[in-house]
PDB file of C-alpha atoms in Angstrom:
ATOM      1  CA  MET H   1     -14.212  -6.040  17.620  1.00 77.00           C
ATOM      2  CA  PRO H   2     -10.553  -5.640  16.603  1.00 78.00           C
ATOM      3  CA  THR H   3      -8.664  -2.560  17.700  1.00 82.00           C
ATOM      4  CA  ALA H   4      -6.851  -0.148  15.374  1.00 77.00           C
ATOM      5  CA  ASP H   5      -3.480  -1.701  16.175  1.00 77.00           C
ATOM      6  CA  GLU H   6      -4.836  -5.151  15.300  1.00 84.00           C
ATOM      7  CA  LEU H   7      -6.186  -3.973  11.950  1.00 88.00           C
ATOM      8  CA  ILE H   8      -3.426  -1.681  10.683  1.00 93.00           C
ATOM      9  CA  ASN H   9       0.022  -2.287  12.105  1.00 93.00           C
ATOM     10  CA  ALA H  10       3.647  -2.737  11.065  1.00 93.00           C
ATOM     11  CA  HIS H  11       2.949  -6.290   9.885  1.00 94.00           C
ATOM     12  CA  THR H  12       0.088  -5.232   7.606  1.00 93.00           C
ATOM     13  CA  THR H  13       2.114  -2.357   6.150  1.00 94.00           C
ATOM     14  CA  GLU H  14       5.005  -4.738   5.457  1.00 94.00           C
ATOM     15  CA  LEU H  15       2.632  -7.122   3.653  1.00 93.00           C
ATOM     16  CA  LEU H  16       1.160  -4.264   1.640  1.00 92.00           C
ATOM     17  CA  ALA H  17       4.658  -3.030   0.762  1.00 92.00           C
ATOM     18  CA  SER H  18       5.511  -6.501  -0.541  1.00 90.00           C
ATOM     19  CA  VAL H  19       2.410  -6.533  -2.727  1.00 88.00           C
ATOM     20  CA  MET H  20       3.129  -3.040  -4.035  1.00 85.00           C
ATOM     21  CA  ALA H  21       6.730  -3.955  -4.805  1.00 84.00           C
ATOM     22  CA  ALA H  22       5.558  -7.032  -6.707  1.00 83.00           C
ATOM     23  CA  ALA H  23       3.144  -4.817  -8.653  1.00 78.00           C
ATOM     24  CA  GLY H  24       5.932  -2.501  -9.772  1.00 73.00           C
ATOM     25  CA  ALA H  25       5.958   0.187  -7.083  1.00 65.00           C
ATOM     26  CA  ALA H  26       9.339  -1.024  -5.823  1.00 69.00           C
ATOM     27  CA  PRO H  27      10.854  -0.690  -3.324  1.00 84.00           C
ATOM     28  CA  ALA H  28       7.897   0.757  -1.328  1.00 88.00           C
ATOM     29  CA  THR H  29      10.247   2.416   1.156  1.00 91.00           C
ATOM     30  CA  ALA H  30       7.726   4.934   2.484  1.00 92.00           C
ATOM     31  CA  LEU H  31       5.244   2.171   3.229  1.00 92.00           C
ATOM     32  CA  ARG H  32       7.896  -0.048   4.826  1.00 90.00           C
ATOM     33  CA  GLY H  33       8.888   2.844   7.102  1.00 93.00           C
ATOM     34  CA  CYS H  34       5.306   3.753   7.879  1.00 93.00           C
ATOM     35  CA  GLY H  35       4.692   0.743  10.130  1.00 92.00           C
ATOM     36  CA  ALA H  36       6.992   2.059  12.846  1.00 92.00           C
ATOM     37  CA  LEU H  37       5.071   5.351  12.927  1.00 93.00           C
ATOM     38  CA  LEU H  38       1.627   3.865  13.585  1.00 94.00           C
ATOM     39  CA  GLU H  39       2.025   3.319  17.324  1.00 91.00           C
ATOM     40  CA  GLY H  40      -0.351   5.541  19.261  1.00 91.00           C
ATOM     41  CA  LEU H  41      -2.336   6.721  16.226  1.00 92.00           C
ATOM     42  CA  THR H  42      -6.104   6.394  16.037  1.00 91.00           C
ATOM     43  CA  PHE H  43      -7.622   4.219  13.328  1.00 91.00           C
ATOM     44  CA  SER H  44      -8.210   7.221  11.069  1.00 93.00           C
ATOM     45  CA  GLY H  45      -4.670   8.423  11.750  1.00 94.00           C
ATOM     46  CA  ARG H  46      -3.331   5.015  10.732  1.00 94.00           C
ATOM     47  CA  VAL H  47      -5.402   5.046   7.540  1.00 93.00           C
ATOM     48  CA  THR H  48      -4.097   8.500   6.650  1.00 93.00           C
ATOM     49  CA  ALA H  49      -0.482   7.519   7.346  1.00 94.00           C
ATOM     50  CA  VAL H  50      -0.762   4.383   5.186  1.00 94.00           C
ATOM     51  CA  LYS H  51      -2.535   6.309   2.405  1.00 91.00           C
ATOM     52  CA  GLU H  52       0.207   8.937   2.304  1.00 91.00           C
ATOM     53  CA  ALA H  53       2.906   6.255   2.245  1.00 93.00           C
ATOM     54  CA  VAL H  54       1.170   4.368  -0.575  1.00 89.00           C
ATOM     55  CA  LEU H  55       0.853   7.536  -2.651  1.00 87.00           C
ATOM     56  CA  ALA H  56       4.511   8.366  -2.024  1.00 88.00           C
ATOM     57  CA  ASP H  57       5.587   4.910  -3.218  1.00 87.00           C
ATOM     58  CA  LEU H  58       3.596   4.823  -6.455  1.00 82.00           C
ATOM     59  CA  PRO H  59       5.863   4.921  -9.514  1.00 76.00           C
ATOM     60  CA  ASP H  60       3.659   7.568 -11.195  1.00 71.00           C
ATOM     61  CA  PRO H  61       1.251  10.190  -9.904  1.00 73.00           C
ATOM     62  CA  TYR H  62      -1.865   8.319  -8.815  1.00 72.00           C
ATOM     63  CA  PRO H  63      -4.089   9.146 -11.846  1.00 73.00           C
ATOM     64  CA  ALA H  64      -1.407   7.928 -14.269  1.00 74.00           C
ATOM     65  CA  PHE H  65      -0.735   4.820 -12.171  1.00 69.00           C
ATOM     66  CA  ALA H  66      -4.447   4.005 -11.964  1.00 70.00           C
ATOM     67  CA  GLU H  67      -4.864   4.421 -15.706  1.00 73.00           C
ATOM     68  CA  ARG H  68      -1.825   2.280 -16.483  1.00 67.00           C
ATOM     69  CA  SER H  69      -2.841  -0.370 -13.951  1.00 63.00           C
ATOM     70  CA  SER H  70      -6.421  -0.606 -15.177  1.00 62.00           C
ATOM     71  CA  THR H  71      -5.226  -1.656 -18.618  1.00 59.00           C
ATOM     72  CA  ARG H  72      -3.359  -4.704 -17.294  1.00 53.00           C
ATOM     73  CA  PRO H  73      -5.047  -8.073 -16.749  1.00 51.00           C
ATOM     74  CA  CYS H  74      -5.205  -8.929 -13.071  1.00 49.00           C
ATOM     75  CA  ALA H  75      -4.523 -12.628 -12.944  1.00 46.00           C
ATOM     76  CA  ASP H  76      -3.642 -13.778 -16.448  1.00 46.00           C
ATOM     77  CA  PRO H  77      -0.500 -15.931 -16.010  1.00 44.00           C
ATOM     78  CA  SER H  78       0.272 -15.682 -19.736  1.00 48.00           C
ATOM     79  CA  SER H  79       0.402 -11.881 -19.483  1.00 45.00           C
ATOM     80  CA  PRO H  80       3.768 -10.175 -18.858  1.00 47.00           C
ATOM     81  CA  ALA H  81       2.096  -8.251 -16.006  1.00 44.00           C
ATOM     82  CA  GLY H  82       0.437 -11.332 -14.666  1.00 41.00           C
TER      83      GLY H  82
END
C-alpha cells in the first residue's frame, strides 16, 4: 500500500496546480507552494494542506466557482472553455 508521501507530494501538488491554472485559477501560487510544506505531515494533514491551498487559489469563493464551473462543458473542444 502506498504511503502518504507517495500519494500526495510536491509532484502531485505541482500537477494539480498546472490543471487549476489551465482551468482559470491561475497562477495557483498557494498550491505550488504547498508541496514544500507536506514533508512530515500525516495523510490527513496533507489532504488538509492541499485543500486549503486549492481554496486559496480559486478565482472566486468556492460556491461561486462551483456554480460557474458547473455551467461549462467539460470536454467540448468547440467550446471557449473547452
